[in-house]
């Protein structure tokens, strides 16, 4: 017990060496985890675990790394060598970003190699794009669904095409359509979407006699101004990064929102402005056959 460190001899002469090595590795791993300030842990399995990050930590970390809390400075931070700094820059852009910041953020997402930062960029894009899409007027009136039966004139040239076709959904019987969005540009684009496109677009459903279909009784409250519930806008939006000339599709049960109980052929279409992309998109009118 002289106080001197043990000699690092042969493994056969000292069983403490493996224990010492394991302890050092544990400390090293804990330090590496602690050094990441974006509340994210990359697991060897490829899964990503998030922890919340306090606003003051976000600001202090970015300022400590030499960046201003301004959109232009934060866009440059998306090229920082530290992944957690890139993540926190994306998180801050979600809060203060502008419409013009979406495409640079999408380019950063497309080239990002760190899974945690990729996930943070996806969250930031969804938050910023949905905030820009809803806008102050929609929040003022607090209407969960876009008013239906509005005319649509697409922007030319189109950035995104929308097409719909009738499909069968065995798990949920009733009229349903597949919605397909395609990026027609040469840039990756963010698409804010909900399971129901009526959260983003004005929907038109015409009965077999050519009249506007009635909104289902259970959904009427979603299509008129409410007293106060901003959470309706923020619950469930997701962003789908659309790479150039690539598609994204989802299924919408149109019969849940509109009364399509009478048999016959209905015509379903939708469209409207994607304000965060300065474009207007319109779908084709799809025929939806309802059997007796």
PDB file of C-alpha atoms in Angstrom:
ATOM      1  CA  UNK A   1       0.000   0.000   0.000  1.00  0.00           C
ATOM      2  CA  UNK A   2       2.675   2.483  -1.028  1.00  0.00           C
ATOM      3  CA  UNK A   3       0.220   4.721  -2.892  1.00  0.00           C
ATOM      4  CA  UNK A   4       2.027   4.157  -6.166  1.00  0.00           C
ATOM      5  CA  UNK A   5      -0.084   3.138  -9.203  1.00  0.00           C
ATOM      6  CA  UNK A   6      -0.029  -0.586  -9.975  1.00  0.00           C
ATOM      7  CA  UNK A   7       2.379  -1.776 -12.585  1.00  0.00           C
ATOM      8  CA  UNK A   8       0.812  -2.601 -15.933  1.00  0.00           C
ATOM      9  CA  UNK A   9       2.393  -6.055 -16.302  1.00  0.00           C
ATOM     10  CA  UNK A  10       1.265  -9.112 -18.163  1.00  0.00           C
ATOM     11  CA  UNK A  11      -2.432 -10.003 -18.000  1.00  0.00           C
ATOM     12  CA  UNK A  12      -1.566 -13.336 -16.347  1.00  0.00           C
ATOM     13  CA  UNK A  13       0.026 -11.503 -13.421  1.00  0.00           C
ATOM     14  CA  UNK A  14      -2.776  -9.022 -12.720  1.00  0.00           C
ATOM     15  CA  UNK A  15      -6.541  -9.600 -12.880  1.00  0.00           C
ATOM     16  CA  UNK A  16      -7.129  -5.897 -12.212  1.00  0.00           C
ATOM     17  CA  UNK A  17      -6.021  -4.824 -15.666  1.00  0.00           C
ATOM     18  CA  UNK A  18      -9.201  -5.882 -17.526  1.00  0.00           C
ATOM     19  CA  UNK A  19     -11.332  -4.232 -14.823  1.00  0.00           C
ATOM     20  CA  UNK A  20      -9.287  -1.040 -15.145  1.00  0.00           C
ATOM     21  CA  UNK A  21      -9.663  -1.057 -18.922  1.00  0.00           C
ATOM     22  CA  UNK A  22     -13.453  -1.577 -18.721  1.00  0.00           C
ATOM     23  CA  UNK A  23     -13.768   1.240 -16.192  1.00  0.00           C
ATOM     24  CA  UNK A  24     -11.823   3.596 -18.427  1.00  0.00           C
ATOM     25  CA  UNK A  25     -14.033   2.678 -21.385  1.00  0.00           C
ATOM     26  CA  UNK A  26     -17.169   3.306 -19.335  1.00  0.00           C
ATOM     27  CA  UNK A  27     -15.904   6.732 -18.312  1.00  0.00           C
ATOM     28  CA  UNK A  28     -14.976   7.484 -21.906  1.00  0.00           C
ATOM     29  CA  UNK A  29     -18.437   6.522 -23.183  1.00  0.00           C
ATOM     30  CA  UNK A  30     -20.175   8.518 -20.474  1.00  0.00           C
ATOM     31  CA  UNK A  31     -18.037  11.557 -21.322  1.00  0.00           C
ATOM     32  CA  UNK A  32     -18.799  11.212 -25.034  1.00  0.00           C
ATOM     33  CA  UNK A  33     -22.525  11.045 -24.266  1.00  0.00           C
ATOM     34  CA  UNK A  34     -22.347  14.025 -21.924  1.00  0.00           C
ATOM     35  CA  UNK A  35     -20.536  16.109 -24.537  1.00  0.00           C
ATOM     36  CA  UNK A  36     -23.544  15.946 -26.835  1.00  0.00           C
ATOM     37  CA  UNK A  37     -25.756  18.907 -25.966  1.00  0.00           C
ATOM     38  CA  UNK A  38     -28.716  18.349 -28.261  1.00  0.00           C
ATOM     39  CA  UNK A  39     -30.363  15.846 -25.923  1.00  0.00           C
ATOM     40  CA  UNK A  40     -29.858  13.045 -28.415  1.00  0.00           C
ATOM     41  CA  UNK A  41     -28.222   9.640 -28.156  1.00  0.00           C
ATOM     42  CA  UNK A  42     -27.274   7.512 -31.169  1.00  0.00           C
ATOM     43  CA  UNK A  43     -27.708   3.852 -30.247  1.00  0.00           C
ATOM     44  CA  UNK A  44     -25.612   1.155 -31.951  1.00  0.00           C
ATOM     45  CA  UNK A  45     -28.877  -0.388 -33.213  1.00  0.00           C
ATOM     46  CA  UNK A  46     -29.525   2.756 -35.250  1.00  0.00           C
ATOM     47  CA  UNK A  47     -32.322   3.966 -32.990  1.00  0.00           C
ATOM     48  CA  UNK A  48     -32.329   7.594 -31.863  1.00  0.00           C
ATOM     49  CA  UNK A  49     -33.317   8.687 -28.366  1.00  0.00           C
ATOM     50  CA  UNK A  50     -34.305  12.278 -27.642  1.00  0.00           C
ATOM     51  CA  UNK A  51     -34.332  14.265 -24.451  1.00  0.00           C
ATOM     52  CA  UNK A  52     -35.800  17.757 -24.206  1.00  0.00           C
ATOM     53  CA  UNK A  53     -33.349  20.658 -24.375  1.00  0.00           C
ATOM     54  CA  UNK A  54     -33.982  23.840 -22.395  1.00  0.00           C
ATOM     55  CA  UNK A  55     -34.212  27.012 -24.463  1.00  0.00           C
ATOM     56  CA  UNK A  56     -31.412  28.673 -22.517  1.00  0.00           C
ATOM     57  CA  UNK A  57     -29.093  25.737 -23.272  1.00  0.00           C
ATOM     58  CA  UNK A  58     -29.903  26.010 -26.971  1.00  0.00           C
ATOM     59  CA  UNK A  59     -29.115  29.736 -27.014  1.00  0.00           C
ATOM     60  CA  UNK A  60     -26.021  29.474 -24.827  1.00  0.00           C
ATOM     61  CA  UNK A  61     -24.541  26.592 -26.833  1.00  0.00           C
ATOM     62  CA  UNK A  62     -25.059  28.318 -30.164  1.00  0.00           C
ATOM     63  CA  UNK A  63     -23.648  31.611 -28.904  1.00  0.00           C
ATOM     64  CA  UNK A  64     -20.738  29.783 -27.311  1.00  0.00           C
ATOM     65  CA  UNK A  65     -19.984  28.180 -30.658  1.00  0.00           C
ATOM     66  CA  UNK A  66     -19.757  31.663 -32.189  1.00  0.00           C
ATOM     67  CA  UNK A  67     -23.186  31.988 -33.819  1.00  0.00           C
ATOM     68  CA  UNK A  68     -25.746  34.760 -33.568  1.00  0.00           C
ATOM     69  CA  UNK A  69     -29.370  33.921 -32.846  1.00  0.00           C
ATOM     70  CA  UNK A  70     -30.420  35.100 -36.289  1.00  0.00           C
ATOM     71  CA  UNK A  71     -31.646  33.007 -39.254  1.00  0.00           C
ATOM     72  CA  UNK A  72     -28.626  33.760 -41.459  1.00  0.00           C
ATOM     73  CA  UNK A  73     -26.140  32.856 -38.749  1.00  0.00           C
ATOM     74  CA  UNK A  74     -28.077  29.715 -37.826  1.00  0.00           C
ATOM     75  CA  UNK A  75     -28.106  28.575 -41.451  1.00  0.00           C
ATOM     76  CA  UNK A  76     -24.319  28.738 -41.438  1.00  0.00           C
ATOM     77  CA  UNK A  77     -24.341  26.739 -38.193  1.00  0.00           C
ATOM     78  CA  UNK A  78     -25.950  23.860 -40.106  1.00  0.00           C
ATOM     79  CA  UNK A  79     -22.449  23.346 -41.584  1.00  0.00           C
ATOM     80  CA  UNK A  80     -20.680  23.239 -38.203  1.00  0.00           C
ATOM     81  CA  UNK A  81     -18.330  20.312 -37.578  1.00  0.00           C
ATOM     82  CA  UNK A  82     -20.197  19.425 -34.346  1.00  0.00           C
ATOM     83  CA  UNK A  83     -23.380  17.442 -34.904  1.00  0.00           C
ATOM     84  CA  UNK A  84     -25.068  18.726 -31.746  1.00  0.00           C
ATOM     85  CA  UNK A  85     -24.450  22.340 -32.798  1.00  0.00           C
ATOM     86  CA  UNK A  86     -26.086  21.564 -36.145  1.00  0.00           C
ATOM     87  CA  UNK A  87     -29.020  19.999 -34.292  1.00  0.00           C
ATOM     88  CA  UNK A  88     -29.502  22.998 -32.025  1.00  0.00           C
ATOM     89  CA  UNK A  89     -29.276  25.390 -34.969  1.00  0.00           C
ATOM     90  CA  UNK A  90     -32.102  23.456 -36.624  1.00  0.00           C
ATOM     91  CA  UNK A  91     -34.098  23.561 -33.402  1.00  0.00           C
ATOM     92  CA  UNK A  92     -33.712  27.340 -33.178  1.00  0.00           C
ATOM     93  CA  UNK A  93     -34.621  27.786 -36.849  1.00  0.00           C
ATOM     94  CA  UNK A  94     -37.864  25.947 -36.144  1.00  0.00           C
ATOM     95  CA  UNK A  95     -38.707  28.805 -33.803  1.00  0.00           C
ATOM     96  CA  UNK A  96     -37.453  31.868 -35.718  1.00  0.00           C
ATOM     97  CA  UNK A  97     -36.915  30.630 -39.276  1.00  0.00           C
ATOM     98  CA  UNK A  98     -38.312  32.307 -42.373  1.00  0.00           C
ATOM     99  CA  UNK A  99     -39.935  30.929 -45.498  1.00  0.00           C
ATOM    100  CA  UNK A 100     -36.675  31.419 -47.398  1.00  0.00           C
ATOM    101  CA  UNK A 101     -34.854  29.193 -44.895  1.00  0.00           C
ATOM    102  CA  UNK A 102     -36.782  26.036 -45.788  1.00  0.00           C
ATOM    103  CA  UNK A 103     -34.830  25.107 -48.912  1.00  0.00           C
ATOM    104  CA  UNK A 104     -31.369  25.598 -47.305  1.00  0.00           C
ATOM    105  CA  UNK A 105     -32.585  23.475 -44.390  1.00  0.00           C
ATOM    106  CA  UNK A 106     -33.768  20.799 -46.824  1.00  0.00           C
ATOM    107  CA  UNK A 107     -30.340  20.793 -48.504  1.00  0.00           C
ATOM    108  CA  UNK A 108     -28.755  20.319 -45.083  1.00  0.00           C
ATOM    109  CA  UNK A 109     -31.147  17.451 -44.365  1.00  0.00           C
ATOM    110  CA  UNK A 110     -30.266  15.784 -47.687  1.00  0.00           C
ATOM    111  CA  UNK A 111     -26.517  15.778 -46.983  1.00  0.00           C
ATOM    112  CA  UNK A 112     -26.631  15.152 -43.199  1.00  0.00           C
ATOM    113  CA  UNK A 113     -24.959  11.921 -42.052  1.00  0.00           C
ATOM    114  CA  UNK A 114     -25.603  12.030 -38.304  1.00  0.00           C
ATOM    115  CA  UNK A 115     -28.873  10.205 -37.421  1.00  0.00           C
ATOM    116  CA  UNK A 116     -29.646  12.479 -34.467  1.00  0.00           C
ATOM    117  CA  UNK A 117     -29.131  15.673 -36.438  1.00  0.00           C
ATOM    118  CA  UNK A 118     -31.136  14.250 -39.330  1.00  0.00           C
ATOM    119  CA  UNK A 119     -34.015  13.617 -36.924  1.00  0.00           C
ATOM    120  CA  UNK A 120     -33.737  17.130 -35.437  1.00  0.00           C
ATOM    121  CA  UNK A 121     -33.740  18.646 -38.926  1.00  0.00           C
ATOM    122  CA  UNK A 122     -36.864  16.669 -39.761  1.00  0.00           C
ATOM    123  CA  UNK A 123     -38.585  17.957 -36.612  1.00  0.00           C
ATOM    124  CA  UNK A 124     -37.434  21.513 -37.321  1.00  0.00           C
ATOM    125  CA  UNK A 125     -38.677  21.387 -40.909  1.00  0.00           C
ATOM    126  CA  UNK A 126     -42.068  20.092 -39.771  1.00  0.00           C
ATOM    127  CA  UNK A 127     -42.404  22.784 -37.124  1.00  0.00           C
ATOM    128  CA  UNK A 128     -41.313  25.661 -39.344  1.00  0.00           C
ATOM    129  CA  UNK A 129     -43.283  24.587 -42.415  1.00  0.00           C
ATOM    130  CA  UNK A 130     -46.479  23.924 -40.458  1.00  0.00           C
ATOM    131  CA  UNK A 131     -46.122  27.283 -38.673  1.00  0.00           C
ATOM    132  CA  UNK A 132     -45.773  29.038 -42.022  1.00  0.00           C
ATOM    133  CA  UNK A 133     -48.607  26.999 -43.555  1.00  0.00           C
ATOM    134  CA  UNK A 134     -51.104  27.796 -40.796  1.00  0.00           C
ATOM    135  CA  UNK A 135     -50.231  31.491 -40.682  1.00  0.00           C
ATOM    136  CA  UNK A 136     -51.650  34.175 -38.388  1.00  0.00           C
ATOM    137  CA  UNK A 137     -55.084  34.309 -40.020  1.00  0.00           C
ATOM    138  CA  UNK A 138     -55.780  30.576 -39.623  1.00  0.00           C
ATOM    139  CA  UNK A 139     -54.727  30.839 -35.987  1.00  0.00           C
ATOM    140  CA  UNK A 140     -56.917  33.890 -35.505  1.00  0.00           C
ATOM    141  CA  UNK A 141     -60.035  31.992 -36.547  1.00  0.00           C
ATOM    142  CA  UNK A 142     -58.893  28.642 -35.109  1.00  0.00           C
ATOM    143  CA  UNK A 143     -60.431  26.349 -37.740  1.00  0.00           C
ATOM    144  CA  UNK A 144     -59.152  22.812 -37.759  1.00  0.00           C
ATOM    145  CA  UNK A 145     -60.044  21.990 -41.367  1.00  0.00           C
ATOM    146  CA  UNK A 146     -59.677  24.192 -44.437  1.00  0.00           C
ATOM    147  CA  UNK A 147     -63.035  25.452 -45.701  1.00  0.00           C
ATOM    148  CA  UNK A 148     -64.141  22.984 -48.423  1.00  0.00           C
ATOM    149  CA  UNK A 149     -65.326  23.572 -51.993  1.00  0.00           C
ATOM    150  CA  UNK A 150     -62.910  26.377 -52.808  1.00  0.00           C
ATOM    151  CA  UNK A 151     -61.770  26.694 -56.448  1.00  0.00           C
ATOM    152  CA  UNK A 152     -58.148  25.830 -57.194  1.00  0.00           C
ATOM    153  CA  UNK A 153     -55.793  27.155 -59.883  1.00  0.00           C
ATOM    154  CA  UNK A 154     -52.336  25.568 -59.816  1.00  0.00           C
ATOM    155  CA  UNK A 155     -49.133  27.550 -60.048  1.00  0.00           C
ATOM    156  CA  UNK A 156     -47.292  27.203 -63.334  1.00  0.00           C
ATOM    157  CA  UNK A 157     -44.728  25.692 -63.401  1.00  0.00           C
ATOM    158  CA  UNK A 158     -45.656  23.246 -60.676  1.00  0.00           C
ATOM    159  CA  UNK A 159     -43.276  22.341 -57.853  1.00  0.00           C
ATOM    160  CA  UNK A 160     -45.401  19.482 -56.528  1.00  0.00           C
ATOM    161  CA  UNK A 161     -48.078  17.456 -58.286  1.00  0.00           C
ATOM    162  CA  UNK A 162     -50.976  15.843 -56.434  1.00  0.00           C
ATOM    163  CA  UNK A 163     -52.902  12.903 -57.802  1.00  0.00           C
ATOM    164  CA  UNK A 164     -55.661  10.836 -56.196  1.00  0.00           C
ATOM    165  CA  UNK A 165     -57.330   7.534 -57.012  1.00  0.00           C
ATOM    166  CA  UNK A 166     -59.871   5.326 -55.297  1.00  0.00           C
ATOM    167  CA  UNK A 167     -58.495   2.456 -53.225  1.00  0.00           C
ATOM    168  CA  UNK A 168     -59.871  -0.188 -50.894  1.00  0.00           C
ATOM    169  CA  UNK A 169     -58.839  -0.176 -47.261  1.00  0.00           C
ATOM    170  CA  UNK A 170     -59.802  -3.587 -45.795  1.00  0.00           C
ATOM    171  CA  UNK A 171     -59.131  -2.461 -42.228  1.00  0.00           C
ATOM    172  CA  UNK A 172     -61.431   0.542 -42.562  1.00  0.00           C
ATOM    173  CA  UNK A 173     -64.349  -0.078 -44.928  1.00  0.00           C
ATOM    174  CA  UNK A 174     -65.762   2.936 -46.696  1.00  0.00           C
ATOM    175  CA  UNK A 175     -64.803   5.297 -49.515  1.00  0.00           C
ATOM    176  CA  UNK A 176     -61.046   5.959 -49.521  1.00  0.00           C
ATOM    177  CA  UNK A 177     -58.492   7.464 -51.872  1.00  0.00           C
ATOM    178  CA  UNK A 178     -54.738   7.264 -52.241  1.00  0.00           C
ATOM    179  CA  UNK A 179     -53.033  10.663 -52.340  1.00  0.00           C
ATOM    180  CA  UNK A 180     -49.728  10.830 -54.225  1.00  0.00           C
ATOM    181  CA  UNK A 181     -47.460  13.877 -53.996  1.00  0.00           C
ATOM    182  CA  UNK A 182     -44.535  14.123 -56.412  1.00  0.00           C
ATOM    183  CA  UNK A 183     -41.660  16.589 -56.354  1.00  0.00           C
ATOM    184  CA  UNK A 184     -41.367  17.986 -59.878  1.00  0.00           C
ATOM    185  CA  UNK A 185     -38.440  20.283 -59.081  1.00  0.00           C
ATOM    186  CA  UNK A 186     -34.697  19.663 -58.948  1.00  0.00           C
ATOM    187  CA  UNK A 187     -34.479  20.524 -55.233  1.00  0.00           C
ATOM    188  CA  UNK A 188     -35.480  18.484 -52.178  1.00  0.00           C
ATOM    189  CA  UNK A 189     -38.725  19.960 -50.836  1.00  0.00           C
ATOM    190  CA  UNK A 190     -40.542  19.653 -47.511  1.00  0.00           C
ATOM    191  CA  UNK A 191     -44.144  18.466 -47.653  1.00  0.00           C
ATOM    192  CA  UNK A 192     -46.259  19.138 -44.564  1.00  0.00           C
ATOM    193  CA  UNK A 193     -48.966  16.505 -44.392  1.00  0.00           C
ATOM    194  CA  UNK A 194     -51.674  15.086 -42.148  1.00  0.00           C
ATOM    195  CA  UNK A 195     -53.599  11.814 -42.438  1.00  0.00           C
ATOM    196  CA  UNK A 196     -56.454  13.998 -43.685  1.00  0.00           C
ATOM    197  CA  UNK A 197     -55.490  16.373 -46.522  1.00  0.00           C
ATOM    198  CA  UNK A 198     -58.389  18.596 -45.407  1.00  0.00           C
ATOM    199  CA  UNK A 199     -55.998  19.900 -42.747  1.00  0.00           C
ATOM    200  CA  UNK A 200     -53.953  21.535 -45.529  1.00  0.00           C
ATOM    201  CA  UNK A 201     -56.133  21.655 -48.664  1.00  0.00           C
ATOM    202  CA  UNK A 202     -59.660  22.663 -49.538  1.00  0.00           C
ATOM    203  CA  UNK A 203     -61.544  19.464 -50.401  1.00  0.00           C
ATOM    204  CA  UNK A 204     -64.344  19.179 -52.951  1.00  0.00           C
ATOM    205  CA  UNK A 205     -66.677  16.170 -52.909  1.00  0.00           C
ATOM    206  CA  UNK A 206     -69.517  16.137 -55.448  1.00  0.00           C
ATOM    207  CA  UNK A 207     -72.418  13.710 -55.172  1.00  0.00           C
ATOM    208  CA  UNK A 208     -73.538  11.484 -58.057  1.00  0.00           C
ATOM    209  CA  UNK A 209     -75.964  14.280 -59.008  1.00  0.00           C
ATOM    210  CA  UNK A 210     -73.157  16.874 -59.083  1.00  0.00           C
ATOM    211  CA  UNK A 211     -74.060  18.676 -55.854  1.00  0.00           C
ATOM    212  CA  UNK A 212     -71.648  19.393 -52.987  1.00  0.00           C
ATOM    213  CA  UNK A 213     -71.693  16.536 -50.500  1.00  0.00           C
ATOM    214  CA  UNK A 214     -72.570  17.322 -46.920  1.00  0.00           C
ATOM    215  CA  UNK A 215     -69.866  17.226 -44.289  1.00  0.00           C
ATOM    216  CA  UNK A 216     -70.459  14.309 -41.919  1.00  0.00           C
ATOM    217  CA  UNK A 217     -72.304  15.304 -38.760  1.00  0.00           C
ATOM    218  CA  UNK A 218     -69.452  14.051 -36.594  1.00  0.00           C
ATOM    219  CA  UNK A 219     -66.969  16.275 -38.456  1.00  0.00           C
ATOM    220  CA  UNK A 220     -68.966  19.480 -38.858  1.00  0.00           C
ATOM    221  CA  UNK A 221     -67.244  21.153 -35.895  1.00  0.00           C
ATOM    222  CA  UNK A 222     -63.864  20.655 -37.581  1.00  0.00           C
ATOM    223  CA  UNK A 223     -64.937  22.777 -40.577  1.00  0.00           C
ATOM    224  CA  UNK A 224     -66.067  25.861 -38.687  1.00  0.00           C
ATOM    225  CA  UNK A 225     -64.275  28.396 -36.474  1.00  0.00           C
ATOM    226  CA  UNK A 226     -63.813  27.277 -32.887  1.00  0.00           C
ATOM    227  CA  UNK A 227     -63.422  29.252 -29.703  1.00  0.00           C
ATOM    228  CA  UNK A 228     -59.879  28.398 -28.693  1.00  0.00           C
ATOM    229  CA  UNK A 229     -57.711  25.384 -29.394  1.00  0.00           C
ATOM    230  CA  UNK A 230     -54.442  26.036 -31.181  1.00  0.00           C
ATOM    231  CA  UNK A 231     -53.444  22.469 -30.404  1.00  0.00           C
ATOM    232  CA  UNK A 232     -55.662  21.381 -33.279  1.00  0.00           C
ATOM    233  CA  UNK A 233     -53.083  22.798 -35.677  1.00  0.00           C
ATOM    234  CA  UNK A 234     -50.045  21.431 -33.931  1.00  0.00           C
ATOM    235  CA  UNK A 235     -51.315  17.911 -33.252  1.00  0.00           C
ATOM    236  CA  UNK A 236     -50.134  15.421 -35.804  1.00  0.00           C
ATOM    237  CA  UNK A 237     -48.414  17.433 -38.548  1.00  0.00           C
ATOM    238  CA  UNK A 238     -45.418  15.710 -40.069  1.00  0.00           C
ATOM    239  CA  UNK A 239     -42.963  16.715 -42.742  1.00  0.00           C
ATOM    240  CA  UNK A 240     -42.074  14.372 -45.570  1.00  0.00           C
ATOM    241  CA  UNK A 241     -38.852  15.349 -47.311  1.00  0.00           C
ATOM    242  CA  UNK A 242     -39.494  14.930 -51.019  1.00  0.00           C
ATOM    243  CA  UNK A 243     -36.402  14.312 -53.094  1.00  0.00           C
ATOM    244  CA  UNK A 244     -36.414  15.461 -56.733  1.00  0.00           C
ATOM    245  CA  UNK A 245     -38.733  13.415 -58.947  1.00  0.00           C
ATOM    246  CA  UNK A 246     -39.785  11.197 -56.026  1.00  0.00           C
ATOM    247  CA  UNK A 247     -43.247  10.351 -54.686  1.00  0.00           C
ATOM    248  CA  UNK A 248     -44.893  10.155 -51.292  1.00  0.00           C
ATOM    249  CA  UNK A 249     -48.337   8.642 -50.831  1.00  0.00           C
ATOM    250  CA  UNK A 250     -50.888   8.083 -48.098  1.00  0.00           C
ATOM    251  CA  UNK A 251     -54.489   6.918 -47.820  1.00  0.00           C
ATOM    252  CA  UNK A 252     -57.351   9.176 -46.811  1.00  0.00           C
ATOM    253  CA  UNK A 253     -60.786   7.837 -45.870  1.00  0.00           C
ATOM    254  CA  UNK A 254     -62.851  10.565 -47.505  1.00  0.00           C
ATOM    255  CA  UNK A 255     -66.068   8.897 -46.319  1.00  0.00           C
ATOM    256  CA  UNK A 256     -65.162   9.812 -42.741  1.00  0.00           C
ATOM    257  CA  UNK A 257     -65.372  13.537 -43.493  1.00  0.00           C
ATOM    258  CA  UNK A 258     -68.205  13.621 -46.028  1.00  0.00           C
ATOM    259  CA  UNK A 259     -71.565  11.912 -46.333  1.00  0.00           C
ATOM    260  CA  UNK A 260     -71.159   9.368 -49.135  1.00  0.00           C
ATOM    261  CA  UNK A 261     -73.873   6.988 -48.016  1.00  0.00           C
ATOM    262  CA  UNK A 262     -75.873   7.119 -51.267  1.00  0.00           C
ATOM    263  CA  UNK A 263     -74.651   4.714 -53.969  1.00  0.00           C
ATOM    264  CA  UNK A 264     -73.193   6.086 -57.166  1.00  0.00           C
ATOM    265  CA  UNK A 265     -70.079   7.795 -58.515  1.00  0.00           C
ATOM    266  CA  UNK A 266     -68.676  10.739 -56.563  1.00  0.00           C
ATOM    267  CA  UNK A 267     -66.001  13.161 -57.731  1.00  0.00           C
ATOM    268  CA  UNK A 268     -63.286  14.030 -55.229  1.00  0.00           C
ATOM    269  CA  UNK A 269     -60.549  16.637 -55.621  1.00  0.00           C
ATOM    270  CA  UNK A 270     -58.590  19.023 -53.454  1.00  0.00           C
ATOM    271  CA  UNK A 271     -55.961  21.708 -53.624  1.00  0.00           C
ATOM    272  CA  UNK A 272     -54.802  25.059 -52.391  1.00  0.00           C
ATOM    273  CA  UNK A 273     -51.730  27.092 -51.512  1.00  0.00           C
ATOM    274  CA  UNK A 274     -48.645  25.671 -49.843  1.00  0.00           C
ATOM    275  CA  UNK A 275     -47.677  29.059 -48.472  1.00  0.00           C
ATOM    276  CA  UNK A 276     -44.321  27.857 -47.170  1.00  0.00           C
ATOM    277  CA  UNK A 277     -43.314  27.050 -50.764  1.00  0.00           C
ATOM    278  CA  UNK A 278     -45.080  29.962 -52.498  1.00  0.00           C
ATOM    279  CA  UNK A 279     -46.992  27.561 -54.692  1.00  0.00           C
ATOM    280  CA  UNK A 280     -50.552  26.374 -55.318  1.00  0.00           C
ATOM    281  CA  UNK A 281     -51.191  22.696 -56.018  1.00  0.00           C
ATOM    282  CA  UNK A 282     -54.386  21.086 -57.314  1.00  0.00           C
ATOM    283  CA  UNK A 283     -55.241  17.418 -57.648  1.00  0.00           C
ATOM    284  CA  UNK A 284     -57.074  15.668 -60.436  1.00  0.00           C
ATOM    285  CA  UNK A 285     -60.809  15.015 -59.951  1.00  0.00           C
ATOM    286  CA  UNK A 286     -60.999  11.353 -59.005  1.00  0.00           C
ATOM    287  CA  UNK A 287     -64.056   9.177 -59.491  1.00  0.00           C
ATOM    288  CA  UNK A 288     -65.003   7.301 -56.323  1.00  0.00           C
ATOM    289  CA  UNK A 289     -67.567   4.571 -56.808  1.00  0.00           C
ATOM    290  CA  UNK A 290     -69.809   3.765 -53.837  1.00  0.00           C
ATOM    291  CA  UNK A 291     -71.770   0.521 -54.040  1.00  0.00           C
ATOM    292  CA  UNK A 292     -75.063  -0.103 -52.298  1.00  0.00           C
TER     293      UNK A 292
END
